[in-house]
XYZ file of C-alpha atoms in Angstrom:
571
model
C 7.179 4.295 -17.006
C 5.430 6.172 -19.757
C 6.030 9.801 -18.866
C 9.585 9.581 -17.620
C 12.357 9.642 -20.178
C 14.066 6.360 -20.032
C 17.620 6.522 -18.693
C 20.330 6.566 -21.276
C 21.761 3.130 -21.905
C 25.432 2.533 -21.725
C 26.238 5.452 -19.528
C 29.043 4.714 -17.188
C 31.017 6.625 -14.643
C 33.674 8.959 -16.213
C 36.782 7.079 -17.288
C 40.189 7.811 -15.611
C 41.387 9.019 -18.948
C 39.105 11.975 -18.944
C 41.303 14.135 -16.601
C 44.325 13.401 -18.914
C 42.160 14.443 -21.903
C 41.049 17.628 -20.091
C 44.729 18.358 -19.231
C 45.722 17.857 -22.865
C 42.864 20.194 -24.079
C 44.018 22.681 -21.542
C 47.573 22.438 -22.831
C 46.458 22.876 -26.340
C 44.506 25.869 -25.396
C 47.611 27.403 -23.808
C 49.495 26.731 -27.069
C 46.863 28.603 -29.047
C 47.171 31.513 -26.637
C 50.953 31.221 -26.929
C 50.683 31.306 -30.740
C 48.637 34.464 -30.464
C 51.260 35.961 -28.219
C 53.821 35.093 -30.833
C 51.813 36.900 -33.402
C 51.704 39.960 -31.191
C 55.531 39.785 -30.752
C 56.054 39.473 -34.494
C 53.661 42.558 -35.065
C 55.594 44.610 -32.431
C 58.936 43.663 -34.019
C 57.598 44.571 -37.483
C 56.393 47.996 -36.342
C 59.593 48.570 -34.344
C 61.720 47.696 -37.336
C 59.806 50.116 -39.565
C 60.173 52.943 -37.019
C 63.805 52.340 -36.487
C 64.750 52.377 -40.185
C 62.455 55.252 -40.911
C 64.344 57.414 -38.405
C 67.735 56.164 -39.429
C 69.067 52.944 -37.885
C 72.629 53.360 -36.743
C 73.340 49.801 -35.421
C 74.501 46.516 -36.954
C 71.851 45.972 -39.723
C 72.688 42.346 -40.657
C 72.656 41.321 -37.004
C 69.396 43.139 -36.362
C 67.729 41.567 -39.341
C 68.932 38.118 -38.326
C 67.053 38.546 -35.136
C 63.899 39.855 -36.975
C 64.056 36.895 -39.347
C 64.343 34.400 -36.522
C 61.220 35.990 -34.866
C 59.134 35.598 -38.076
C 60.405 32.135 -38.730
C 59.345 31.114 -35.186
C 55.978 32.846 -35.733
C 55.361 30.740 -38.801
C 56.435 27.635 -36.826
C 54.071 28.601 -33.939
C 51.142 28.872 -36.355
C 51.794 25.935 -38.673
C 53.340 23.268 -36.447
C 51.045 20.220 -35.603
C 51.332 20.750 -31.814
C 48.833 17.941 -31.118
C 51.434 15.455 -32.274
C 54.483 17.188 -30.775
C 55.521 16.661 -27.151
C 54.742 19.670 -24.998
C 58.347 20.171 -23.977
C 59.362 20.876 -27.601
C 57.180 23.915 -27.731
C 59.728 25.601 -25.498
C 61.903 25.994 -28.623
C 59.800 28.972 -29.758
C 60.091 31.180 -26.722
C 63.819 30.224 -26.225
C 64.391 31.121 -29.939
C 62.684 34.463 -29.345
C 65.090 35.218 -26.458
C 68.037 34.480 -28.788
C 66.497 36.639 -31.554
C 65.793 39.572 -29.205
C 69.399 39.225 -27.753
C 70.767 39.570 -31.401
C 68.534 42.577 -32.030
C 69.797 44.146 -28.775
C 73.475 43.306 -29.746
C 72.775 45.107 -33.003
C 71.780 48.358 -31.177
C 71.909 48.327 -27.384
C 70.379 51.755 -27.131
C 67.287 50.909 -29.274
C 65.200 49.736 -26.280
C 64.517 46.298 -27.672
C 65.195 44.744 -24.291
C 61.574 45.287 -23.373
C 60.624 42.498 -25.938
C 62.116 39.976 -23.505
C 58.779 40.228 -21.637
C 56.930 38.081 -24.348
C 59.093 34.854 -24.151
C 59.389 35.305 -20.365
C 55.553 35.393 -20.103
C 55.225 32.357 -22.291
C 57.816 30.209 -20.507
C 56.565 31.218 -16.971
C 52.936 30.483 -17.753
C 53.358 27.296 -19.706
C 56.297 25.405 -18.080
C 55.895 26.121 -14.356
C 58.814 26.875 -12.112
C 61.371 25.605 -14.497
C 60.026 27.796 -17.239
C 59.928 30.792 -14.981
C 63.536 30.279 -13.758
C 64.896 29.448 -17.151
C 63.103 32.120 -19.081
C 64.100 34.888 -16.714
C 67.655 33.566 -16.470
C 68.142 33.416 -20.266
C 66.538 36.821 -20.773
C 68.719 38.464 -18.028
C 71.863 36.781 -19.435
C 71.102 37.950 -23.009
C 70.352 41.381 -21.700
C 73.459 41.500 -19.543
C 75.622 40.320 -22.489
C 74.290 43.125 -24.597
C 75.021 45.626 -21.863
C 78.588 44.374 -21.515
C 79.103 45.179 -25.214
C 78.306 48.859 -24.464
C 79.729 49.721 -20.973
C 78.307 53.248 -21.234
C 74.833 51.792 -20.500
C 75.763 51.242 -16.791
C 75.108 54.929 -16.262
C 71.488 54.435 -17.213
C 69.004 53.342 -14.390
C 66.950 51.447 -16.947
C 69.739 48.862 -17.042
C 68.986 47.749 -13.564
C 65.174 48.199 -13.833
C 64.598 45.874 -16.814
C 65.814 42.610 -15.095
C 63.676 43.468 -12.068
C 60.678 43.997 -14.325
C 61.420 40.715 -16.104
C 61.482 38.879 -12.787
C 58.211 40.507 -11.698
C 56.595 39.727 -14.970
C 57.683 36.118 -14.935
C 56.537 35.625 -11.266
C 53.152 37.129 -12.013
C 52.728 34.889 -15.077
C 53.884 31.768 -13.010
C 51.475 32.466 -10.105
C 48.678 33.305 -12.384
C 49.281 30.106 -14.392
C 49.274 28.013 -11.107
C 46.070 29.607 -9.999
C 44.438 28.953 -13.382
C 45.687 25.306 -13.184
C 44.286 24.894 -9.689
C 40.900 26.302 -10.847
C 41.004 23.887 -13.817
C 41.704 20.913 -11.488
C 38.898 22.053 -9.240
C 36.477 22.405 -12.187
C 37.487 18.994 -13.434
C 36.855 17.444 -9.957
C 33.451 19.183 -9.735
C 32.656 17.945 -13.270
C 33.469 14.377 -12.206
C 31.377 14.663 -9.167
C 28.421 16.006 -11.143
C 28.862 13.256 -13.691
C 28.829 10.667 -10.931
C 25.801 12.239 -9.357
C 24.130 12.274 -12.762
C 24.834 8.586 -13.287
C 23.442 7.715 -9.814
C 20.326 9.756 -10.545
C 19.882 8.015 -13.833
C 20.321 4.596 -12.021
C 17.844 5.548 -9.319
C 15.394 6.702 -11.991
C 15.732 3.410 -13.892
C 15.320 1.457 -10.704
C 12.248 3.401 -9.619
C 10.767 2.946 -13.124
C 11.370 -0.794 -13.069
C 9.895 -1.125 -9.489
C 6.832 0.864 -10.388
C 6.203 -1.011 -13.598
C 6.553 -4.259 -11.835
C 4.066 -3.337 -9.046
C 0.448 -4.504 -9.539
C -1.049 -1.099 -9.150
C -1.097 2.214 -10.861
C 0.921 5.144 -9.770
C 0.869 8.681 -11.250
C 2.317 11.981 -10.166
C 0.243 15.181 -10.719
C 2.204 18.325 -10.866
C 1.163 21.612 -9.137
C -0.290 22.854 -12.405
C -2.347 19.721 -12.986
C -0.077 17.982 -15.562
C 0.696 14.314 -15.228
C 4.443 13.821 -15.048
C 4.817 10.214 -13.947
C 2.685 7.345 -15.106
C 3.804 3.724 -14.735
C 2.671 0.730 -16.761
C 0.193 -0.358 -14.191
C -1.681 2.916 -14.372
C -1.473 2.735 -18.081
C -3.320 -0.559 -18.011
C -6.048 0.990 -15.750
C -6.200 4.222 -17.763
C -8.971 2.871 -19.963
C -11.055 2.467 -16.881
C -10.943 6.175 -16.249
C -11.703 7.459 -19.659
C -13.686 6.173 -22.593
C -12.004 5.603 -25.983
C -13.613 8.925 -27.146
C -12.279 10.736 -24.055
C -15.493 10.979 -22.167
C -15.701 10.039 -18.506
C -17.112 6.492 -18.026
C -20.128 5.556 -15.920
C -19.128 5.415 -12.335
C -20.752 4.435 -9.054
C -19.961 4.803 -5.417
C -18.806 1.865 -3.237
C -22.423 0.653 -2.937
C -22.574 0.080 -6.675
C -25.819 1.982 -6.967
C -25.175 5.702 -6.507
C -23.935 7.427 -9.620
C -20.883 9.634 -9.484
C -20.651 12.665 -11.659
C -17.530 13.275 -13.827
C -16.305 16.044 -11.541
C -16.418 13.746 -8.502
C -14.291 10.924 -9.973
C -11.256 10.290 -7.928
C -8.763 11.525 -10.624
C -10.778 14.783 -11.077
C -10.786 15.281 -7.274
C -7.064 14.693 -7.170
C -6.478 17.236 -9.918
C -8.381 19.748 -7.802
C -5.892 19.081 -4.875
C -8.177 16.887 -2.690
C -6.695 14.165 -0.534
C -8.322 10.849 0.240
C -7.552 7.233 1.186
C -8.855 3.960 -0.230
C -11.696 5.611 -2.210
C -13.671 2.738 -3.657
C -15.540 3.296 -6.980
C -17.139 1.055 -9.526
C -16.328 1.894 -13.121
C -18.392 0.639 -16.117
C -16.171 1.196 -19.108
C -18.395 -1.051 -21.239
C -22.058 -1.622 -20.599
C -22.550 -4.631 -18.398
C -18.828 -4.866 -17.368
C -17.978 -3.345 -14.016
C -14.555 -2.911 -12.381
C -13.929 -1.819 -8.834
C -11.058 0.555 -8.070
C -9.368 1.627 -4.819
C -7.921 5.099 -5.292
C -5.604 6.980 -2.774
C -4.398 10.502 -3.348
C -1.962 12.487 -1.215
C -0.392 15.944 -1.721
C 3.312 16.344 -1.726
C 4.874 19.002 0.444
C 7.226 21.513 -1.100
C 10.248 21.918 1.250
C 11.249 25.350 -0.181
C 7.886 26.996 -0.129
C 4.443 26.822 1.414
C 2.816 25.603 -1.738
C 2.507 21.881 -2.451
C 4.619 20.077 -5.129
C 1.668 18.209 -6.682
C 0.148 14.901 -5.646
C 0.714 11.201 -5.927
C -2.294 8.959 -6.897
C -2.129 5.205 -6.227
C -4.838 3.160 -8.013
C -5.413 -0.614 -7.802
C -8.132 -2.909 -9.064
C -10.231 -4.524 -6.287
C -13.040 -6.092 -8.300
C -12.439 -9.586 -6.889
C -12.183 -8.237 -3.315
C -15.329 -6.172 -3.677
C -17.254 -9.071 -5.344
C -16.232 -11.369 -2.552
C -17.451 -8.857 0.027
C -20.758 -8.532 -1.793
C -21.103 -12.325 -1.819
C -20.303 -12.487 1.865
C -22.950 -9.942 2.686
C -25.455 -11.637 0.575
C -24.795 -14.947 2.265
C -24.823 -13.394 5.744
C -27.996 -11.480 4.837
C -29.726 -14.681 3.706
C -28.697 -16.644 6.708
C -29.788 -13.871 9.083
C -33.243 -13.679 7.452
C -33.571 -17.381 7.910
C -32.612 -17.112 11.563
C -34.857 -14.181 12.417
C -38.234 -15.984 11.845
C -37.520 -18.949 14.133
C -35.964 -16.583 16.712
C -39.076 -14.510 16.795
C -41.239 -17.628 17.292
C -38.927 -18.922 20.092
C -39.092 -15.500 21.947
C -42.834 -15.448 21.582
C -43.317 -18.860 23.050
C -40.884 -18.166 25.797
C -42.815 -15.082 26.830
C -46.066 -17.094 26.699
C -44.477 -19.737 28.939
C -43.323 -16.963 31.411
C -46.941 -15.658 31.588
C -48.270 -19.124 32.485
C -49.865 -19.280 35.934
C -48.316 -21.647 38.540
C -44.850 -21.674 36.814
C -42.297 -23.115 39.210
C -39.613 -20.554 40.188
C -36.817 -22.720 38.844
C -38.505 -23.008 35.478
C -39.281 -19.290 35.427
C -35.614 -18.526 36.181
C -34.426 -20.830 33.292
C -37.004 -19.357 30.826
C -35.880 -15.819 31.786
C -32.287 -16.622 31.019
C -33.410 -18.247 27.682
C -35.529 -15.126 26.967
C -32.486 -12.691 27.562
C -30.177 -14.781 25.402
C -32.816 -15.087 22.681
C -33.283 -11.310 22.684
C -29.486 -10.851 22.530
C -29.333 -13.271 19.641
C -32.150 -11.419 17.829
C -30.361 -8.137 18.342
C -27.156 -9.629 16.984
C -29.070 -10.927 13.871
C -30.510 -7.504 13.400
C -26.952 -5.944 13.494
C -25.788 -8.498 10.920
C -28.677 -7.662 8.702
C -28.051 -3.929 8.997
C -24.333 -4.410 8.341
C -24.964 -6.578 5.262
C -27.268 -3.922 3.831
C -25.780 -0.976 2.140
C -26.362 2.362 3.747
C -27.956 3.549 0.525
C -30.798 0.934 1.021
C -31.631 2.169 4.534
C -34.787 4.273 4.442
C -34.060 7.849 5.502
C -36.648 10.546 6.133
C -34.772 13.630 7.268
C -36.615 16.434 9.114
C -35.941 19.321 11.492
C -35.457 17.736 14.907
C -34.433 18.676 18.402
C -31.018 16.899 18.747
C -30.904 17.665 22.498
C -34.204 15.785 23.121
C -33.005 12.741 21.152
C -29.829 12.645 23.236
C -31.718 13.033 26.497
C -34.192 10.211 25.554
C -31.301 7.889 24.716
C -29.593 8.627 28.061
C -32.886 8.018 29.913
C -33.400 4.677 28.335
C -29.860 3.606 29.270
C -30.276 4.753 32.911
C -33.522 2.823 33.405
C -32.148 -0.266 31.690
C -30.229 -3.211 33.223
C -26.768 -2.539 31.815
C -25.875 0.842 33.347
C -23.128 -0.759 35.452
C -23.242 2.255 37.881
C -21.825 4.478 35.229
C -22.684 8.155 35.686
C -24.115 9.976 32.679
C -23.379 13.706 32.558
C -25.650 15.894 30.587
C -24.457 19.322 31.948
C -22.815 20.292 28.708
C -25.563 19.139 26.415
C -26.864 22.466 24.877
C -29.933 23.060 22.792
C -29.225 22.063 19.181
C -31.162 21.419 16.013
C -30.528 18.937 13.187
C -31.819 18.041 9.769
C -31.821 14.217 10.063
C -33.959 11.152 10.274
C -34.805 11.072 14.079
C -35.072 7.266 14.261
C -31.738 6.729 12.608
C -30.066 9.431 14.719
C -31.553 7.784 17.844
C -30.013 4.522 16.691
C -26.618 6.052 16.325
C -26.782 7.781 19.769
C -28.036 4.558 21.426
C -25.158 2.608 19.976
C -22.485 5.150 21.003
C -23.874 5.505 24.522
C -24.264 1.703 24.857
C -20.602 1.197 23.860
C -19.444 4.008 26.212
C -21.088 2.213 29.062
C -20.297 -1.352 28.045
C -16.603 -0.619 27.590
C -16.411 1.636 30.704
C -14.997 0.731 34.039
C -17.378 0.015 36.916
C -18.611 3.295 38.319
C -17.113 5.208 35.475
C -18.354 8.395 33.804
C -19.927 9.223 30.372
C -20.315 12.885 29.278
C -22.806 13.922 26.557
C -22.355 17.210 24.768
C -24.379 18.801 21.982
C -23.918 22.131 20.222
C -24.482 23.793 16.873
C -21.669 25.472 14.865
C -22.767 27.170 11.703
C -24.298 24.605 9.398
C -23.202 21.618 11.479
C -24.407 20.234 14.774
C -22.023 18.241 16.916
C -22.693 15.454 19.378
C -19.891 14.218 21.614
C -19.831 11.103 23.625
C -16.960 10.961 26.026
C -16.218 8.050 28.371
C -13.552 6.915 30.847
C -13.265 3.406 29.423
C -10.475 1.127 28.245
C -9.644 3.431 25.279
C -8.140 2.443 21.903
C -4.540 2.083 20.631
C -3.183 3.199 17.294
C -4.243 0.138 15.479
C -7.750 0.240 16.949
C -8.155 3.896 15.867
C -7.414 2.886 12.218
C -9.815 -0.138 12.224
C -12.447 0.843 14.641
C -15.114 1.483 12.079
C -14.438 -1.724 10.082
C -17.052 -4.376 10.196
C -16.643 -7.182 12.741
C -13.577 -5.388 14.238
C -13.062 -5.505 17.953
C -10.149 -3.765 19.764
C -7.459 -5.689 21.544
C -8.272 -4.081 24.917
C -11.907 -4.994 24.558
C -11.052 -8.648 23.656
C -8.697 -8.887 26.718
C -11.489 -7.367 28.943
C -13.862 -10.227 27.761
C -16.713 -7.831 26.859
C -19.139 -9.360 24.416
C -19.980 -7.674 21.206
C -20.252 -8.217 17.425
C -17.968 -5.420 16.156
C -20.849 -4.115 13.898
C -22.299 -1.176 15.835
C -19.733 1.527 14.888
C -19.636 0.466 11.276
C -23.525 0.684 11.072
C -23.457 4.020 12.881
C -20.938 5.489 10.548
C -22.860 4.316 7.499
C -26.017 5.903 8.818
C -24.400 9.244 9.758
C -22.698 9.531 6.358
C -25.983 8.819 4.669
C -27.493 11.678 6.761
C -24.793 13.977 5.326
C -22.392 13.899 8.237
C -19.497 11.888 9.722
C -18.135 10.227 12.873
C -14.683 10.980 14.317
C -12.857 9.369 17.236
C -10.095 10.443 19.568
C -8.892 8.044 22.194
C -6.052 7.269 24.640
C -5.520 3.708 25.735
C -6.353 3.179 29.371
C -7.889 6.725 29.658
C -10.988 6.669 27.543
C -12.471 7.721 24.112
C -14.397 10.536 22.635
C -16.654 10.016 19.588
C -17.838 13.058 17.737
C -20.891 12.899 15.423
C -21.258 15.791 12.938
C -24.698 16.142 11.240
C -26.383 18.919 9.173
C -27.941 21.531 11.382
C -30.342 22.748 8.682
C -31.994 21.692 5.413
C -29.557 21.946 2.463
C -29.854 25.325 0.740
C -31.068 27.108 3.848
C -29.002 30.154 4.700
C -26.377 30.050 7.421
C -28.095 32.843 9.333
C -31.243 30.669 9.527
C -29.135 27.945 10.978
C -27.920 30.353 13.658
C -31.442 31.377 14.345
C -32.606 27.764 14.682
C -29.936 27.094 17.142
C -30.144 30.312 19.122
C -28.898 29.954 22.685
C -26.552 27.015 21.835
C -23.203 26.983 23.525
C -19.781 26.064 22.432
C -18.263 22.649 23.144
C -15.454 22.693 25.634
């Protein structure tokens, strides 16, 4: 896929050694923190030493300086030691040495208040070595403090002697629980990081799989974002891209499905999709090079955005159907040629049958046989006419639109059906047919209404009902033909306007037909500037709605309302 970044090669699910590495990094981070604490302890000891000797130190000077030297040596070790190559347990030497050094300093002068320095190594041990560090650090600090108190029994009269061990226990417990919480948070973060890494790997795998599937498909797929940018473009669409734009970037010559009507650049499927329009199986002929035509089938659908009312762009699917369209054109040409060849002898046959029927003294049996032949010849001629109309493109049908009275056309069609031989005792209801005007070719509209009304009776039940309704709504006039016939199922509703298609219920009922009438009617109505829609329930009936222009294009809407004054709304 051309617009998607290809998935990173060689990416695998996180190794099991990663948690160990993360734990090691966390331990080294703790060591850096401990080294900083050691520096703070060394700084406090340095300041305390300066203050004590500045105000006159009265204790054991060599012993005190021994403790100070040990603290500074341990500080240098904490800074310079290669902790990454030393087992973690050996790092406990530094805080244990601090406890010994502080004990020496306290032995040197028990009244100097150096016992508060025990808080530093206790914090270190409790935070870094768990329960053992907490228990060991507090125990050694309390033992060292107690030993220094025993040297000077007079300190038992001071309340601080009892408070300091309690404070050390509290400090150690706080550091221990805080370290456990921090470790739990680190484990949770590592687990979440592993889950995110696995999800990312799955996403990359799905992306790569989608890319390979789309590139394998023999069609073009592209995703248009909400702002109009193309974010996904597979190889199939890349191969067809030259059909949508010229090498210099200009729109190519394009024609509608009939191959004759030019399409402007702003009406090309891609341009319509960029504007947010939706359509299915839009057939266009593209002429990227003079004399070379390609047929494309384009479908565009908008994507719903689950977290807002706006849409998340659109998906456009494009495939080349040149061979299919050429085959259809060849079929129509063949059918048209055969139908033309059949029409001339059929017309002659019908004429001679009618002459024979008019002959005086014709025996009744012969007259009956000739009447049957005449009816079937008429039916065959009508079928040939339908085939010819279906094989002709709607663009070639002559159209002469004018302002017409739609209600009168509907009434005339109903009257012709009622007086004909095929009414089958079906009742035609015109009670909801209101005055309506239309800007159409009256002969072609009559052809459409005749076909719809004929189907409504042909596929109705014996003694059924057909309702005709007309009304004008704004710039559109609607004609509804509602029947109580066999109805259509879901598959029939999708294919009912396809040429030569006949529904399953109709075939089971044994009703004769060519499957061309609705296709011809839709072509005519679309050429008139309207469309046909159908709603149906199997076993209940169908409703066909014809929408046509009510007024000439460019006429104001108010004029349309005036032209259809007195019209009613459809119910």
